[in-house]
Amino acid sequence: MKSSTTERKHLWQAAIKWPLYSVAIMPVIVSAGWELGNSGNIRLGQFIGFLIASILILLWENLTNDLFDDETGVDKYKFHSVVALTGNKTTVSRVAYFSLLLGLFIIFILALKSKITVLFLVIICCFLGYLYQGPPFRLGYKGLGEPLCWIAFGPLATAAALIVISPKSNFDAIPWGTALIVGAGPAMATTLVLFCSHFHQINQDAAVGKKSPLVVLGTNRAANFLPWLVGLIFLLELLPVLNGIWPITTLMCLISLPSGLDLIKLIKRHHNKPELIKNSKFSALRFQTINGLCLSIGFATSYFFL
Ligand SMILES: C/C(=C\COP(=O)(O)OP(=O)(O)O)CCC[C@H](C)CCC[C@H](C)CCCC(C)C
Ligand SMILES: O=C(O)C1=CC(=O)c2ccccc2C1=O
């Protein structure tokens, strides 16, 4: 009895996967660092509002992921699926869509105080989230999840965050250039999290015809690809420094290098042992969190020290 209660508690912890919410808050954290580095100021209320809304929207994405994956059978052995744990799809669906509406309502309020375009940018992010997993598209099943993920957490979410937190109230145009350069590396780190999340699921995914990049590449080639992906993240974050666009303090992102190397080593050694790499997503999240936070602090400190 006690062990089954403990087991359930662990399953719920695995279902909530709170470290994952780092991917939701990173666009606004990095944007805030960039804005602080440039003007020394952000709109704090707007920043907190965007943080909360991003978490609520990612909660919707994850709850509906369990609902949609239940339909395809890909989650047959995912005992920590919220659908399996509650056995009540209606409640899961209600909580998911309440979370989405509340998140979008907060974004609407923030957009009224900055620029209404922000609401459209975030709605496009949500649409990409739906394309990833919802019928009839299920683009994640066709190997297209990673590009969608980069676009949503990169240029789109970063552009929205930059507008919302800026003390400047009159944005004429969407700051695509800044959003692209500032968001590219952190979004690639978020995409790396998604890529790593497939390693231990390759058999279940292949069984239902889900062509994740891991199913297409195989675990060995995917493990060999990983150093290139981590290298690309640093390239995207170091090139602007070499070009003199970013301050030298952003080199602080290199603090995340050891956790990136740990991830590469872990996957290289155990790529075909699902039991040993089932938590590689969390190793990738550790890298993503340290990388994004250090980049943000690097931007912010440049205002005060340079
Ligand atoms: C739901 C996602 C991955 C889960 O994939 P999978 O089904 O393999 O996982 P399980 O094994 O746990 O079942 C990630 C999908 C990412 C998507 C392409 C983009 C989502 C965009 C967000 C909804 C936007 C967030 C708001 C923004 C303002 C930060
Ligand atoms: O459950 C997961 O594996 C993921 C959920 C999620 O929302 C997300 C978002 C961005 C990158 C990766 C992931 C996941 O891996």
Short mmCIF file of C-alpha atoms and ligand atoms in Angstrom, two decimals:
data_model
loop_
_atom_site.label_atom_id
_atom_site.label_comp_id
_atom_site.label_asym_id
_atom_site.label_seq_id
_atom_site.Cartn_x
_atom_site.Cartn_y
_atom_site.Cartn_z
CA MET A 1 0.00 0.00 0.00
CA LYS A 2 2.75 2.41 1.09
CA SER A 3 4.89 1.47 -1.90
CA SER A 4 2.03 2.04 -4.31
CA THR A 5 1.44 5.51 -2.79
CA THR A 6 5.14 6.30 -3.19
CA GLU A 7 5.07 4.98 -6.74
CA ARG A 8 2.08 7.19 -7.57
CA LYS A 9 3.84 10.17 -6.04
CA HIS A 10 6.84 9.52 -8.29
CA LEU A 11 4.60 9.14 -11.33
CA TRP A 12 2.95 12.49 -10.56
CA GLN A 13 6.36 14.10 -10.16
CA ALA A 14 7.35 12.69 -13.55
CA ALA A 15 4.07 13.94 -15.03
CA ILE A 16 4.52 17.48 -13.72
CA LYS A 17 8.19 17.58 -14.91
CA TRP A 18 8.65 21.06 -13.43
CA PRO A 19 12.24 21.58 -14.74
CA LEU A 20 10.72 21.56 -18.24
CA TYR A 21 9.15 24.96 -17.61
CA SER A 22 12.62 26.42 -18.03
CA VAL A 23 12.02 26.22 -21.79
CA ALA A 24 8.87 28.34 -21.44
CA ILE A 25 10.46 31.13 -19.42
CA MET A 26 13.78 31.33 -21.29
CA PRO A 27 12.67 33.60 -24.18
CA VAL A 28 11.56 36.31 -21.73
CA ILE A 29 14.57 35.79 -19.41
CA VAL A 30 17.03 36.21 -22.30
CA SER A 31 15.05 39.15 -23.72
CA ALA A 32 15.07 40.83 -20.30
CA GLY A 33 18.84 40.40 -20.09
CA TRP A 34 19.23 41.91 -23.56
CA GLU A 35 16.96 44.87 -22.73
CA LEU A 36 18.72 45.51 -19.40
CA GLY A 37 22.06 45.44 -21.19
CA ASN A 38 20.84 48.02 -23.70
CA SER A 39 18.68 50.46 -21.78
CA GLY A 40 19.27 49.40 -18.17
CA ASN A 41 15.53 49.06 -17.70
CA ILE A 42 12.60 46.68 -18.26
CA ARG A 43 8.90 46.81 -17.40
CA LEU A 44 8.89 44.46 -14.39
CA GLY A 45 5.11 43.90 -14.24
CA GLN A 46 5.05 43.04 -17.94
CA PHE A 47 8.05 40.71 -17.45
CA ILE A 48 6.33 38.80 -14.62
CA GLY A 49 3.07 38.65 -16.59
CA PHE A 50 4.86 37.15 -19.61
CA LEU A 51 6.60 34.58 -17.37
CA ILE A 52 3.27 33.42 -15.91
CA ALA A 53 1.51 33.36 -19.29
CA SER A 54 4.33 31.32 -20.87
CA ILE A 55 4.10 28.72 -18.08
CA LEU A 56 0.31 28.46 -18.47
CA ILE A 57 0.61 28.04 -22.24
CA LEU A 58 3.26 25.32 -21.92
CA LEU A 59 1.02 23.57 -19.37
CA TRP A 60 -1.71 23.49 -22.05
CA GLU A 61 0.79 22.13 -24.57
CA ASN A 62 1.82 19.31 -22.24
CA LEU A 63 -1.65 18.33 -21.05
CA THR A 64 -2.97 18.24 -24.61
CA ASN A 65 0.15 16.27 -25.63
CA ASP A 66 -0.97 13.52 -23.25
CA LEU A 67 -4.54 13.74 -24.58
CA PHE A 68 -3.51 13.54 -28.26
CA ASP A 69 -0.85 10.89 -27.66
CA ASP A 70 -3.47 8.77 -25.89
CA GLU A 71 -5.41 8.68 -29.18
CA THR A 72 -2.46 7.42 -31.24
CA GLY A 73 -1.32 4.82 -28.70
CA VAL A 74 2.23 6.20 -28.53
CA ASP A 75 1.86 6.72 -24.75
CA LYS A 76 0.75 3.11 -24.11
CA TYR A 77 3.69 2.55 -21.74
CA LYS A 78 3.92 6.14 -20.46
CA PHE A 79 2.60 5.45 -16.96
CA HIS A 80 3.23 9.07 -15.95
CA SER A 81 0.89 10.39 -18.64
CA VAL A 82 -1.65 12.67 -16.93
CA VAL A 83 -4.40 10.82 -18.82
CA ALA A 84 -3.24 7.45 -17.39
CA LEU A 85 -2.85 8.90 -13.89
CA THR A 86 -6.25 10.60 -13.68
CA GLY A 87 -8.20 8.30 -15.99
CA ASN A 88 -10.32 11.36 -16.73
CA LYS A 89 -9.78 12.93 -20.15
CA THR A 90 -12.58 15.48 -19.71
CA THR A 91 -10.98 17.03 -16.63
CA VAL A 92 -7.51 17.02 -18.22
CA SER A 93 -8.96 18.73 -21.29
CA ARG A 94 -10.80 21.34 -19.19
CA VAL A 95 -7.70 22.17 -17.15
CA ALA A 96 -5.62 22.36 -20.36
CA TYR A 97 -7.93 24.76 -22.18
CA PHE A 98 -8.54 26.87 -19.04
CA SER A 99 -4.77 27.21 -18.77
CA LEU A 100 -4.48 28.23 -22.43
CA LEU A 101 -7.29 30.80 -22.17
CA LEU A 102 -5.86 32.30 -18.98
CA GLY A 103 -2.38 32.44 -20.55
CA LEU A 104 -3.72 34.13 -23.69
CA PHE A 105 -5.85 36.52 -21.60
CA ILE A 106 -2.73 37.64 -19.71
CA ILE A 107 -0.91 38.09 -23.03
CA PHE A 108 -3.89 40.14 -24.29
CA ILE A 109 -3.61 42.48 -21.27
CA LEU A 110 0.16 42.77 -21.78
CA ALA A 111 -0.38 43.42 -25.48
CA LEU A 112 -2.82 46.26 -24.72
CA LYS A 113 -0.05 47.90 -22.72
CA SER A 114 2.54 47.42 -25.46
CA LYS A 115 1.51 46.32 -28.95
CA ILE A 116 -1.41 44.13 -30.01
CA THR A 117 0.90 42.27 -32.45
CA VAL A 118 2.28 40.43 -29.39
CA LEU A 119 -1.01 38.56 -29.05
CA PHE A 120 -0.78 37.39 -32.67
CA LEU A 121 2.84 36.28 -32.23
CA VAL A 122 1.90 34.18 -29.20
CA ILE A 123 -1.18 32.76 -30.96
CA ILE A 124 1.13 31.64 -33.80
CA CYS A 125 3.37 29.94 -31.18
CA CYS A 126 0.29 28.09 -29.87
CA PHE A 127 -0.71 27.14 -33.41
CA LEU A 128 2.76 25.67 -33.98
CA GLY A 129 2.32 23.79 -30.68
CA TYR A 130 -0.96 22.38 -32.02
CA LEU A 131 0.58 21.49 -35.40
CA TYR A 132 3.19 19.49 -33.48
CA GLN A 133 0.75 17.09 -31.90
CA GLY A 134 -2.88 17.75 -32.80
CA PRO A 135 -4.97 16.03 -35.48
CA PRO A 136 -4.94 15.99 -38.43
CA PHE A 137 -1.40 17.46 -38.61
CA ARG A 138 0.68 15.70 -35.91
CA LEU A 139 3.83 17.11 -37.52
CA GLY A 140 5.91 15.81 -34.61
CA TYR A 141 5.08 12.33 -35.90
CA LYS A 142 6.59 13.32 -39.28
CA GLY A 143 9.93 14.43 -37.87
CA LEU A 144 9.07 18.14 -38.08
CA GLY A 145 8.84 18.84 -34.35
CA GLU A 146 12.34 20.25 -33.97
CA PRO A 147 12.02 23.04 -36.59
CA LEU A 148 8.59 24.00 -35.17
CA CYS A 149 10.09 24.10 -31.69
CA TRP A 150 12.95 26.38 -32.77
CA ILE A 151 10.63 28.80 -34.58
CA ALA A 152 8.19 29.01 -31.63
CA PHE A 153 10.75 29.42 -28.83
CA GLY A 154 13.17 31.40 -31.01
CA PRO A 155 12.14 34.33 -33.23
CA LEU A 156 8.40 34.27 -32.37
CA ALA A 157 8.50 34.08 -28.55
CA THR A 158 11.61 36.28 -28.35
CA ALA A 159 10.07 39.00 -30.55
CA ALA A 160 6.91 38.95 -28.41
CA ALA A 161 8.91 39.09 -25.17
CA LEU A 162 11.15 41.92 -26.42
CA ILE A 163 8.12 44.07 -27.24
CA VAL A 164 6.27 43.31 -24.00
CA ILE A 165 9.10 44.11 -21.58
CA SER A 166 10.59 47.06 -23.41
CA PRO A 167 10.19 50.41 -21.62
CA LYS A 168 9.74 51.87 -25.13
CA SER A 169 5.98 52.03 -25.70
CA ASN A 170 6.05 52.83 -29.43
CA PHE A 171 7.37 49.88 -31.42
CA ASP A 172 6.77 50.60 -35.11
CA ALA A 173 7.78 47.17 -36.33
CA ILE A 174 8.39 43.71 -34.89
CA PRO A 175 12.09 43.57 -33.89
CA TRP A 176 12.75 40.48 -36.07
CA GLY A 177 16.49 41.09 -36.45
CA THR A 178 17.14 41.29 -32.69
CA ALA A 179 14.74 38.44 -31.96
CA LEU A 180 16.49 36.23 -34.47
CA ILE A 181 20.01 36.93 -33.23
CA VAL A 182 19.17 36.93 -29.51
CA GLY A 183 16.76 33.98 -29.67
CA ALA A 184 18.62 31.67 -32.07
CA GLY A 185 21.05 30.03 -29.62
CA PRO A 186 18.69 29.64 -26.62
CA ALA A 187 15.95 28.26 -28.92
CA MET A 188 18.42 25.76 -30.36
CA ALA A 189 19.15 24.67 -26.78
CA THR A 190 15.40 24.19 -26.25
CA THR A 191 15.26 22.19 -29.49
CA LEU A 192 18.12 20.06 -28.16
CA VAL A 193 15.90 19.20 -25.16
CA LEU A 194 13.19 17.97 -27.52
CA PHE A 195 15.72 15.99 -29.58
CA CYS A 196 17.10 14.29 -26.44
CA SER A 197 13.60 13.49 -25.17
CA HIS A 198 13.17 10.96 -28.01
CA PHE A 199 16.23 8.78 -27.34
CA HIS A 200 14.65 6.35 -24.88
CA GLN A 201 11.31 6.21 -26.73
CA ILE A 202 12.56 5.02 -30.09
CA ASN A 203 10.86 1.59 -29.93
CA GLN A 204 7.46 2.87 -28.81
CA ASP A 205 7.61 5.69 -31.41
CA ALA A 206 8.59 3.35 -34.26
CA ALA A 207 5.84 0.89 -33.25
CA VAL A 208 3.09 3.46 -33.92
CA GLY A 209 4.78 4.96 -36.99
CA LYS A 210 6.00 8.12 -35.25
CA LYS A 211 9.03 9.22 -37.31
CA SER A 212 10.87 11.19 -34.64
CA PRO A 213 14.39 12.27 -35.71
CA LEU A 214 15.65 9.37 -33.56
CA VAL A 215 13.57 6.83 -35.45
CA VAL A 216 14.88 8.25 -38.73
CA LEU A 217 18.55 8.54 -37.72
CA GLY A 218 18.89 5.64 -35.28
CA THR A 219 20.44 6.17 -31.85
CA ASN A 220 24.08 5.85 -32.96
CA ARG A 221 23.92 8.50 -35.69
CA ALA A 222 21.81 10.74 -33.45
CA ALA A 223 24.41 10.45 -30.68
CA ASN A 224 27.14 11.41 -33.18
CA PHE A 225 25.03 14.37 -34.29
CA LEU A 226 24.71 15.71 -30.75
CA PRO A 227 28.17 17.38 -30.53
CA TRP A 228 27.35 19.27 -33.75
CA LEU A 229 24.08 20.47 -32.25
CA VAL A 230 25.79 21.68 -29.05
CA GLY A 231 28.55 23.23 -31.21
CA LEU A 232 25.93 25.06 -33.27
CA ILE A 233 24.39 26.54 -30.10
CA PHE A 234 27.75 27.99 -29.07
CA LEU A 235 28.46 29.17 -32.62
CA LEU A 236 25.17 31.09 -32.64
CA GLU A 237 26.11 32.66 -29.30
CA LEU A 238 29.78 33.38 -30.02
CA LEU A 239 29.52 34.78 -33.56
CA PRO A 240 27.72 37.97 -32.42
CA VAL A 241 30.54 38.55 -29.89
CA LEU A 242 33.23 38.05 -32.56
CA ASN A 243 31.33 40.45 -34.83
CA GLY A 244 31.22 43.05 -32.05
CA ILE A 245 27.38 42.99 -31.91
CA TRP A 246 27.25 41.51 -28.40
CA PRO A 247 29.28 42.54 -25.36
CA ILE A 248 32.16 40.34 -24.23
CA THR A 249 30.26 39.57 -21.00
CA THR A 250 27.93 37.27 -22.96
CA LEU A 251 30.85 34.84 -23.15
CA MET A 252 29.48 33.86 -19.74
CA CYS A 253 27.31 31.40 -21.69
CA LEU A 254 30.46 29.24 -21.90
CA ILE A 255 29.81 28.33 -18.24
CA SER A 256 27.26 25.88 -19.69
CA LEU A 257 29.93 24.05 -21.70
CA PRO A 258 30.65 21.35 -19.03
CA SER A 259 26.96 20.41 -18.79
CA GLY A 260 26.81 20.26 -22.60
CA LEU A 261 29.83 17.94 -22.63
CA ASP A 262 28.28 15.78 -19.87
CA LEU A 263 25.17 15.36 -22.01
CA ILE A 264 27.22 14.42 -25.09
CA LYS A 265 29.24 11.85 -23.09
CA LEU A 266 26.16 10.33 -21.44
CA ILE A 267 24.38 9.83 -24.74
CA LYS A 268 27.46 8.66 -26.63
CA ARG A 269 28.06 5.96 -23.99
CA HIS A 270 24.46 4.76 -23.52
CA HIS A 271 22.57 5.84 -26.67
CA ASN A 272 20.95 2.39 -27.15
CA LYS A 273 20.14 1.71 -23.49
CA PRO A 274 16.76 3.38 -22.85
CA GLU A 275 16.86 2.65 -19.11
CA LEU A 276 20.16 4.52 -18.71
CA ILE A 277 19.22 7.56 -20.77
CA LYS A 278 15.55 7.95 -19.89
CA ASN A 279 16.53 11.10 -17.99
CA SER A 280 18.72 12.57 -20.74
CA LYS A 281 15.97 15.15 -21.36
CA PHE A 282 16.69 16.51 -17.87
CA SER A 283 20.46 16.60 -18.54
CA ALA A 284 19.66 18.58 -21.69
CA LEU A 285 17.40 20.86 -19.62
CA ARG A 286 20.25 21.49 -17.19
CA PHE A 287 22.44 22.60 -20.11
CA GLN A 288 19.62 24.69 -21.62
CA THR A 289 18.89 26.43 -18.29
CA ILE A 290 22.50 27.25 -17.44
CA ASN A 291 23.16 28.38 -21.02
CA GLY A 292 20.15 30.72 -21.22
CA LEU A 293 20.58 32.14 -17.72
CA CYS A 294 24.29 32.85 -18.24
CA LEU A 295 23.62 34.50 -21.59
CA SER A 296 20.95 36.68 -19.99
CA ILE A 297 23.22 37.66 -17.08
CA GLY A 298 25.99 38.33 -19.62
CA PHE A 299 23.75 40.80 -21.46
CA ALA A 300 22.47 42.48 -18.30
CA THR A 301 25.86 42.92 -16.64
CA SER A 302 27.28 44.63 -19.73
CA TYR A 303 25.14 47.70 -18.91
CA PHE A 304 26.61 48.04 -15.45
CA PHE A 305 30.21 47.00 -16.07
CA LEU A 306 31.05 48.11 -19.63
C1 LIG B 1 4.93 18.97 -26.34
C2 LIG B 1 6.31 18.90 -26.79
C3 LIG B 1 7.01 17.79 -26.73
C4 LIG B 1 6.52 16.51 -26.23
O1 LIG B 1 6.80 15.57 -27.20
P1 LIG B 1 6.49 14.00 -27.03
O2 LIG B 1 5.11 13.70 -27.41
O3 LIG B 1 7.55 13.26 -27.75
O4 LIG B 1 6.68 13.86 -25.47
P2 LIG B 1 6.24 12.72 -24.48
O5 LIG B 1 7.16 11.63 -24.72
O6 LIG B 1 6.42 13.35 -23.12
O7 LIG B 1 4.82 12.37 -24.75
C5 LIG B 1 7.00 20.13 -27.30
C6 LIG B 1 6.39 20.77 -28.50
C7 LIG B 1 6.98 22.08 -28.84
C8 LIG B 1 6.17 22.78 -29.92
C9 LIG B 1 6.70 22.47 -31.30
C10 LIG B 1 6.14 24.27 -29.72
C11 LIG B 1 5.33 24.67 -28.52
C12 LIG B 1 5.14 26.15 -28.42
C13 LIG B 1 4.55 26.58 -27.09
C14 LIG B 1 3.12 26.14 -26.96
C15 LIG B 1 4.68 28.10 -27.00
C16 LIG B 1 4.99 28.56 -25.61
C17 LIG B 1 4.64 30.01 -25.41
C18 LIG B 1 5.75 30.98 -25.53
C19 LIG B 1 5.25 32.37 -25.34
C20 LIG B 1 6.94 30.72 -24.64
O1 LIG B 2 7.43 16.28 -22.45
C1 LIG B 2 8.41 16.54 -23.15
O2 LIG B 2 9.23 15.69 -23.44
C2 LIG B 2 8.58 17.93 -23.64
C3 LIG B 2 7.57 18.83 -23.48
C4 LIG B 2 7.68 20.16 -23.93
O3 LIG B 2 6.75 20.96 -23.77
C5 LIG B 2 8.89 20.59 -24.57
C6 LIG B 2 9.01 21.90 -25.03
C7 LIG B 2 10.18 22.28 -25.66
C8 LIG B 2 11.21 21.39 -25.82
C9 LIG B 2 11.11 20.10 -25.37
C10 LIG B 2 9.93 19.68 -24.74
C11 LIG B 2 9.79 18.32 -24.27
O4 LIG B 2 10.72 17.51 -24.43
#
